[in-house]
């Protein structure tokens, strides 16, 4: 069977941990050449080692993907070193603080919007500039179920992710006729570096079995379950999927709050 991403060159951001690491590994397993980008050099080295041990090809770039010159440079490096760019996955993100709404200051929003929303915008802009001149491509962003409705994250984080959903919708139309597709993945609760403190606290309190109980699959997710959606969106199998925000959340976002057993 042909590898699903054979011949594709892909940038993955946030590749030093969690969802980005799992996606970089899955992309390489499916035949893509991967440029893995992250602030975290030690994490990047672990990702690269895992890919190379399995026989895949990867380059790494330690960088801040919320900086425009950096993202422009990443695209140029991918083209120069890997020979092109067909896929860019803007996945890096931060949680920001947990301050309640009435205690938030404008300054609390700035890093969250810079990394979580301006970062994906830069990936869309510079990725699409290359792709539209070279036969198209697939751009993915990580949003969140927190983008879709309340209750899954702090206010600036949730608003930044809602911005990502809007970004992929507007970008898909701005890029009409170019062959560039732009989609977002909205993960539910996934065990990663970002959520580790919550998992550690629940385990320390002997409450691990309570994690992830709000969705109908009654469990939390693994990074590879998001990576598998990323493989689909990066591949030509999703050739007619564009401008969408796809939830991968065990069904969490499919319901309004309800009392179990009272209604179907
Ligand atoms: P993670 O394990 O913390 O991975 C995120 C990676 O992004 C980290 O290695 C982090 O480096 C890096 N990063 C942060 N800011 C960066 C920047 N400016 N430039 C380059 N790299 C940067 O968390 P994750 O859960 O895999 O997060 C991936 C994406 O999924 C994020 O966009 C997150 O919002 C989203 N998401 C996660 C969940 C979940 O339940 N885990 C749910 C919904 C959405 P440092 O560690 O050095 O900061």
mmCIF file of N, CA, C and O and ligand atoms in Angstrom, residues 13-21 37-40 43 63-67 89-95 114-116 142-146 157 161 185-196 199 223, ligand 1:
data_model
loop_
_atom_site.group_PDB
_atom_site.id
_atom_site.type_symbol
_atom_site.label_atom_id
_atom_site.label_comp_id
_atom_site.label_asym_id
_atom_site.label_seq_id
_atom_site.Cartn_x
_atom_site.Cartn_y
_atom_site.Cartn_z
ATOM 1 N N UNK A 13 4.440 22.680 13.580
ATOM 2 C CA UNK A 13 4.885 23.512 14.714
ATOM 3 C C UNK A 13 4.362 22.922 16.031
ATOM 4 O O UNK A 13 3.384 22.174 16.050
ATOM 5 N N UNK A 14 5.070 23.256 17.105
ATOM 6 C CA UNK A 14 4.753 22.610 18.387
ATOM 7 C C UNK A 14 5.161 21.145 18.342
ATOM 8 O O UNK A 14 4.590 20.297 19.040
ATOM 9 N N UNK A 15 6.187 20.847 17.528
ATOM 10 C CA UNK A 15 6.556 19.455 17.241
ATOM 11 C C UNK A 15 7.407 18.821 18.336
ATOM 12 O O UNK A 15 7.732 17.645 18.256
ATOM 13 N N UNK A 16 7.749 19.605 19.369
ATOM 14 C CA UNK A 16 8.599 19.072 20.429
ATOM 15 C C UNK A 16 7.833 18.404 21.548
ATOM 16 O O UNK A 16 8.438 17.955 22.530
ATOM 17 N N UNK A 17 6.516 18.290 21.423
ATOM 18 C CA UNK A 17 5.715 17.748 22.525
ATOM 19 C C UNK A 17 4.331 17.358 22.006
ATOM 20 O O UNK A 17 3.935 17.757 20.904
ATOM 21 N N UNK A 18 3.644 16.568 22.796
ATOM 22 C CA UNK A 18 2.204 16.339 22.637
ATOM 23 C C UNK A 18 1.713 16.054 21.221
ATOM 24 O O UNK A 18 2.204 15.155 20.527
ATOM 25 N N UNK A 19 0.722 16.830 20.814
ATOM 26 C CA UNK A 19 0.053 16.619 19.520
ATOM 27 C C UNK A 19 1.025 16.830 18.356
ATOM 28 O O UNK A 19 1.010 16.082 17.371
ATOM 29 N N UNK A 20 1.879 17.845 18.466
ATOM 30 C CA UNK A 20 2.830 18.121 17.383
ATOM 31 C C UNK A 20 3.844 17.005 17.211
ATOM 32 O O UNK A 20 4.209 16.646 16.082
ATOM 33 N N UNK A 21 4.300 16.435 18.322
ATOM 34 C CA UNK A 21 5.237 15.302 18.219
ATOM 35 C C UNK A 21 4.546 14.098 17.579
ATOM 36 O O UNK A 21 5.077 13.479 16.652
ATOM 37 N N UNK A 37 9.199 22.131 14.075
ATOM 38 C CA UNK A 37 9.545 23.425 14.664
ATOM 39 C C UNK A 37 8.950 23.546 16.065
ATOM 40 O O UNK A 37 7.817 23.123 16.303
ATOM 41 N N UNK A 38 9.728 24.104 16.972
ATOM 42 C CA UNK A 38 9.259 24.282 18.353
ATOM 43 C C UNK A 38 10.240 25.183 19.080
ATOM 44 O O UNK A 38 11.410 25.282 18.689
ATOM 45 N N UNK A 39 9.782 25.816 20.156
ATOM 46 C CA UNK A 39 10.678 26.563 21.041
ATOM 47 C C UNK A 39 11.586 25.618 21.818
ATOM 48 O O UNK A 39 12.698 25.972 22.193
ATOM 49 N N UNK A 40 11.068 24.425 22.079
ATOM 50 C CA UNK A 40 11.676 23.480 23.012
ATOM 51 C C UNK A 40 12.691 22.575 22.295
ATOM 52 O O UNK A 40 12.319 21.585 21.659
ATOM 53 N N UNK A 43 12.814 18.859 23.443
ATOM 54 C CA UNK A 43 11.637 18.145 22.932
ATOM 55 C C UNK A 43 11.779 17.836 21.452
ATOM 56 O O UNK A 43 11.435 16.739 20.995
ATOM 57 N N UNK A 63 12.570 27.495 17.270
ATOM 58 C CA UNK A 63 12.165 28.865 16.938
ATOM 59 C C UNK A 63 10.816 29.220 17.556
ATOM 60 O O UNK A 63 10.080 28.350 17.999
ATOM 61 N N UNK A 64 10.545 30.523 17.542
ATOM 62 C CA UNK A 64 9.264 31.067 18.023
ATOM 63 C C UNK A 64 8.365 31.300 16.811
ATOM 64 O O UNK A 64 8.629 32.194 16.000
ATOM 65 N N UNK A 65 7.300 30.500 16.708
ATOM 66 C CA UNK A 65 6.470 30.567 15.505
ATOM 67 C C UNK A 65 5.449 31.713 15.544
ATOM 68 O O UNK A 65 4.606 31.809 14.655
ATOM 69 N N UNK A 66 5.562 32.593 16.538
ATOM 70 C CA UNK A 66 4.709 33.782 16.514
ATOM 71 C C UNK A 66 5.444 34.987 15.936
ATOM 72 O O UNK A 66 4.905 36.095 15.911
ATOM 73 N N UNK A 67 6.667 34.764 15.445
ATOM 74 C CA UNK A 67 7.470 35.848 14.878
ATOM 75 C C UNK A 67 7.429 35.744 13.347
ATOM 76 O O UNK A 67 7.743 34.699 12.787
ATOM 77 N N UNK A 89 1.306 22.570 9.295
ATOM 78 C CA UNK A 89 0.389 22.360 10.425
ATOM 79 C C UNK A 89 0.785 23.342 11.526
ATOM 80 O O UNK A 89 1.799 23.158 12.199
ATOM 81 N N UNK A 90 -0.020 24.402 11.693
ATOM 82 C CA UNK A 90 0.196 25.415 12.730
ATOM 83 C C UNK A 90 -0.446 24.908 14.012
ATOM 84 O O UNK A 90 -1.635 25.130 14.262
ATOM 85 N N UNK A 91 0.342 24.228 14.805
ATOM 86 C CA UNK A 91 -0.204 23.517 15.975
ATOM 87 C C UNK A 91 0.271 24.092 17.299
ATOM 88 O O UNK A 91 -0.391 23.928 18.321
ATOM 89 N N UNK A 92 1.416 24.787 17.307
ATOM 90 C CA UNK A 92 1.968 25.290 18.574
ATOM 91 C C UNK A 92 0.932 26.166 19.280
ATOM 92 O O UNK A 92 0.234 26.957 18.645
ATOM 93 N N UNK A 93 0.853 26.013 20.587
ATOM 94 C CA UNK A 93 -0.082 26.836 21.343
ATOM 95 C C UNK A 93 0.289 26.856 22.815
ATOM 96 O O UNK A 93 1.060 26.021 23.283
ATOM 97 N N UNK A 94 -0.267 27.833 23.511
ATOM 98 C CA UNK A 94 -0.067 27.946 24.957
ATOM 99 C C UNK A 94 -1.429 28.116 25.626
ATOM 100 O O UNK A 94 -2.380 28.598 24.997
ATOM 101 N N UNK A 95 -1.496 27.741 26.888
ATOM 102 C CA UNK A 95 -2.761 27.835 27.606
ATOM 103 C C UNK A 95 -3.022 29.221 28.164
ATOM 104 O O UNK A 95 -4.165 29.647 28.283
ATOM 105 N N UNK A 114 -0.916 36.172 20.528
ATOM 106 C CA UNK A 114 0.281 36.172 19.658
ATOM 107 C C UNK A 114 0.633 34.744 19.229
ATOM 108 O O UNK A 114 0.840 34.474 18.049
ATOM 109 N N UNK A 115 0.685 33.830 20.194
ATOM 110 C CA UNK A 115 1.089 32.454 19.851
ATOM 111 C C UNK A 115 -0.074 31.692 19.199
ATOM 112 O O UNK A 115 0.103 31.040 18.162
ATOM 113 N N UNK A 116 -1.263 31.771 19.795
ATOM 114 C CA UNK A 116 -2.360 30.881 19.383
ATOM 115 C C UNK A 116 -3.100 31.348 18.136
ATOM 116 O O UNK A 116 -3.729 30.535 17.450
ATOM 117 N N UNK A 142 -4.365 23.972 14.724
ATOM 118 C CA UNK A 142 -5.034 23.384 15.881
ATOM 119 C C UNK A 142 -5.843 24.470 16.578
ATOM 120 O O UNK A 142 -5.274 25.444 17.076
ATOM 121 N N UNK A 143 -7.160 24.294 16.582
ATOM 122 C CA UNK A 143 -8.037 25.138 17.402
ATOM 123 C C UNK A 143 -8.305 24.353 18.685
ATOM 124 O O UNK A 143 -7.367 23.865 19.327
ATOM 125 N N UNK A 144 -9.545 24.180 19.064
ATOM 126 C CA UNK A 144 -9.888 23.477 20.302
ATOM 127 C C UNK A 144 -11.405 23.400 20.403
ATOM 128 O O UNK A 144 -12.110 24.235 19.804
ATOM 129 N N UNK A 145 -11.913 22.460 21.197
ATOM 130 C CA UNK A 145 -13.348 22.519 21.514
ATOM 131 C C UNK A 145 -13.664 23.803 22.268
ATOM 132 O O UNK A 145 -14.806 24.270 22.250
ATOM 133 N N UNK A 146 -12.643 24.403 22.893
ATOM 134 C CA UNK A 146 -12.863 25.682 23.582
ATOM 135 C C UNK A 146 -13.212 26.796 22.595
ATOM 136 O O UNK A 146 -13.719 27.845 22.996
ATOM 137 N N UNK A 157 -7.731 32.136 26.024
ATOM 138 C CA UNK A 157 -7.437 30.904 25.269
ATOM 139 C C UNK A 157 -8.618 30.556 24.360
ATOM 140 O O UNK A 157 -8.448 30.307 23.163
ATOM 141 N N UNK A 161 -8.765 30.561 20.184
ATOM 142 C CA UNK A 161 -9.080 29.372 19.390
ATOM 143 C C UNK A 161 -10.304 29.608 18.497
ATOM 144 O O UNK A 161 -10.377 29.086 17.383
ATOM 145 N N UNK A 185 -8.405 21.609 13.328
ATOM 146 C CA UNK A 185 -8.806 20.481 14.176
ATOM 147 C C UNK A 185 -9.134 21.057 15.549
ATOM 148 O O UNK A 185 -8.386 21.898 16.071
ATOM 149 N N UNK A 186 -10.244 20.610 16.118
ATOM 150 C CA UNK A 186 -10.651 21.051 17.456
ATOM 151 C C UNK A 186 -10.544 19.873 18.413
ATOM 152 O O UNK A 186 -11.506 19.090 18.565
ATOM 153 N N UNK A 187 -9.392 19.713 19.062
ATOM 154 C CA UNK A 187 -9.269 18.583 19.984
ATOM 155 C C UNK A 187 -10.103 18.800 21.247
ATOM 156 O O UNK A 187 -10.291 19.933 21.709
ATOM 157 N N UNK A 188 -10.558 17.685 21.823
ATOM 158 C CA UNK A 188 -11.101 17.709 23.182
ATOM 159 C C UNK A 188 -9.949 17.553 24.159
ATOM 160 O O UNK A 188 -8.840 18.039 23.901
ATOM 161 N N UNK A 189 -10.185 16.862 25.245
ATOM 162 C CA UNK A 189 -9.145 16.721 26.275
ATOM 163 C C UNK A 189 -8.145 15.633 25.880
ATOM 164 O O UNK A 189 -8.496 14.455 25.783
ATOM 165 N N UNK A 190 -6.897 16.063 25.685
ATOM 166 C CA UNK A 190 -5.832 15.162 25.243
ATOM 167 C C UNK A 190 -4.706 15.236 26.272
ATOM 168 O O UNK A 190 -4.358 16.333 26.736
ATOM 169 N N UNK A 191 -4.111 14.100 26.580
ATOM 170 C CA UNK A 191 -2.996 14.120 27.548
ATOM 171 C C UNK A 191 -1.712 14.545 26.835
ATOM 172 O O UNK A 191 -1.178 13.819 25.987
ATOM 173 N N UNK A 192 -1.219 15.739 27.171
ATOM 174 C CA UNK A 192 -0.015 16.314 26.549
ATOM 175 C C UNK A 192 0.731 17.128 27.609
ATOM 176 O O UNK A 192 0.293 17.222 28.761
ATOM 177 N N UNK A 193 1.785 17.794 27.192
ATOM 178 C CA UNK A 193 2.496 18.691 28.096
ATOM 179 C C UNK A 193 1.578 19.774 28.651
ATOM 180 O O UNK A 193 1.659 20.140 29.823
ATOM 181 N N UNK A 194 0.687 20.288 27.801
ATOM 182 C CA UNK A 194 -0.200 21.380 28.226
ATOM 183 C C UNK A 194 -1.147 20.955 29.341
ATOM 184 O O UNK A 194 -1.422 21.712 30.269
ATOM 185 N N UNK A 195 -1.660 19.748 29.266
ATOM 186 C CA UNK A 195 -2.657 19.300 30.250
ATOM 187 C C UNK A 195 -2.033 18.463 31.373
ATOM 188 O O UNK A 195 -2.746 18.020 32.267
ATOM 189 N N UNK A 196 -0.694 18.267 31.307
ATOM 190 C CA UNK A 196 -0.046 17.380 32.293
ATOM 191 C C UNK A 196 -0.330 17.795 33.741
ATOM 192 O O UNK A 196 -0.613 16.915 34.572
ATOM 193 N N UNK A 199 -3.580 16.308 34.772
ATOM 194 C CA UNK A 199 -3.512 14.848 34.891
ATOM 195 C C UNK A 199 -2.718 14.455 36.141
ATOM 196 O O UNK A 199 -3.113 13.548 36.877
ATOM 197 N N UNK A 223 -2.598 11.857 22.000
ATOM 198 C CA UNK A 223 -2.142 12.726 20.905
ATOM 199 C C UNK A 223 -2.247 12.072 19.527
ATOM 200 O O UNK A 223 -2.582 12.741 18.550
HETATM 201 P P1 LIG B 1 2.158 20.753 24.463
HETATM 202 O O1 LIG B 1 2.479 19.322 24.755
HETATM 203 O O2 LIG B 1 2.471 21.775 25.485
HETATM 204 O O3 LIG B 1 2.827 21.134 23.069
HETATM 205 C C1 LIG B 1 2.858 22.459 22.598
HETATM 206 C C2 LIG B 1 4.256 22.753 22.086
HETATM 207 O O4 LIG B 1 4.244 24.056 21.468
HETATM 208 C C3 LIG B 1 5.287 22.810 23.225
HETATM 209 O O5 LIG B 1 6.449 22.074 22.885
HETATM 210 C C4 LIG B 1 5.583 24.299 23.333
HETATM 211 O O6 LIG B 1 6.886 24.584 23.786
HETATM 212 C C5 LIG B 1 5.426 24.730 21.890
HETATM 213 N N1 LIG B 1 5.290 26.170 21.744
HETATM 214 C C6 LIG B 1 4.601 27.021 22.551
HETATM 215 N N2 LIG B 1 4.736 28.275 22.104
HETATM 216 C C7 LIG B 1 5.537 28.219 20.995
HETATM 217 C C8 LIG B 1 6.039 29.197 20.105
HETATM 218 N N3 LIG B 1 5.750 30.497 20.254
HETATM 219 N N4 LIG B 1 6.835 28.797 19.086
HETATM 220 C C9 LIG B 1 7.145 27.483 18.939
HETATM 221 N N5 LIG B 1 6.681 26.518 19.753
HETATM 222 C C10 LIG B 1 5.897 26.885 20.774
HETATM 223 O O7 LIG B 1 0.593 20.893 24.212
HETATM 224 P P2 LIG B 1 -0.412 20.220 23.149
HETATM 225 O O8 LIG B 1 -1.620 19.902 23.902
HETATM 226 O O9 LIG B 1 0.262 19.197 22.325
HETATM 227 O O10 LIG B 1 -0.744 21.511 22.273
HETATM 228 C C11 LIG B 1 -0.790 21.502 20.859
HETATM 229 C C12 LIG B 1 -1.993 22.313 20.419
HETATM 230 O O11 LIG B 1 -3.183 21.628 20.783
HETATM 231 C C13 LIG B 1 -2.079 23.691 21.062
HETATM 232 O O12 LIG B 1 -2.447 24.637 20.073
HETATM 233 C C14 LIG B 1 -3.198 23.527 22.073
HETATM 234 O O13 LIG B 1 -3.836 24.748 22.365
HETATM 235 C C15 LIG B 1 -4.084 22.565 21.348
HETATM 236 N N6 LIG B 1 -5.073 21.842 22.150
HETATM 237 C C16 LIG B 1 -4.677 20.976 23.127
HETATM 238 C C17 LIG B 1 -5.639 20.288 23.861
HETATM 239 C C18 LIG B 1 -5.275 19.292 24.942
HETATM 240 O O14 LIG B 1 -6.173 18.814 25.641
HETATM 241 N N7 LIG B 1 -3.999 18.977 25.104
HETATM 242 C C19 LIG B 1 -6.997 20.498 23.588
HETATM 243 C C20 LIG B 1 -7.359 21.391 22.594
HETATM 244 C C21 LIG B 1 -6.388 22.043 21.877
HETATM 245 P P3 LIG B 1 7.085 24.887 25.349
HETATM 246 O O15 LIG B 1 6.768 23.611 26.057
HETATM 247 O O16 LIG B 1 8.533 25.286 25.429
HETATM 248 O O17 LIG B 1 6.117 25.985 25.674
#
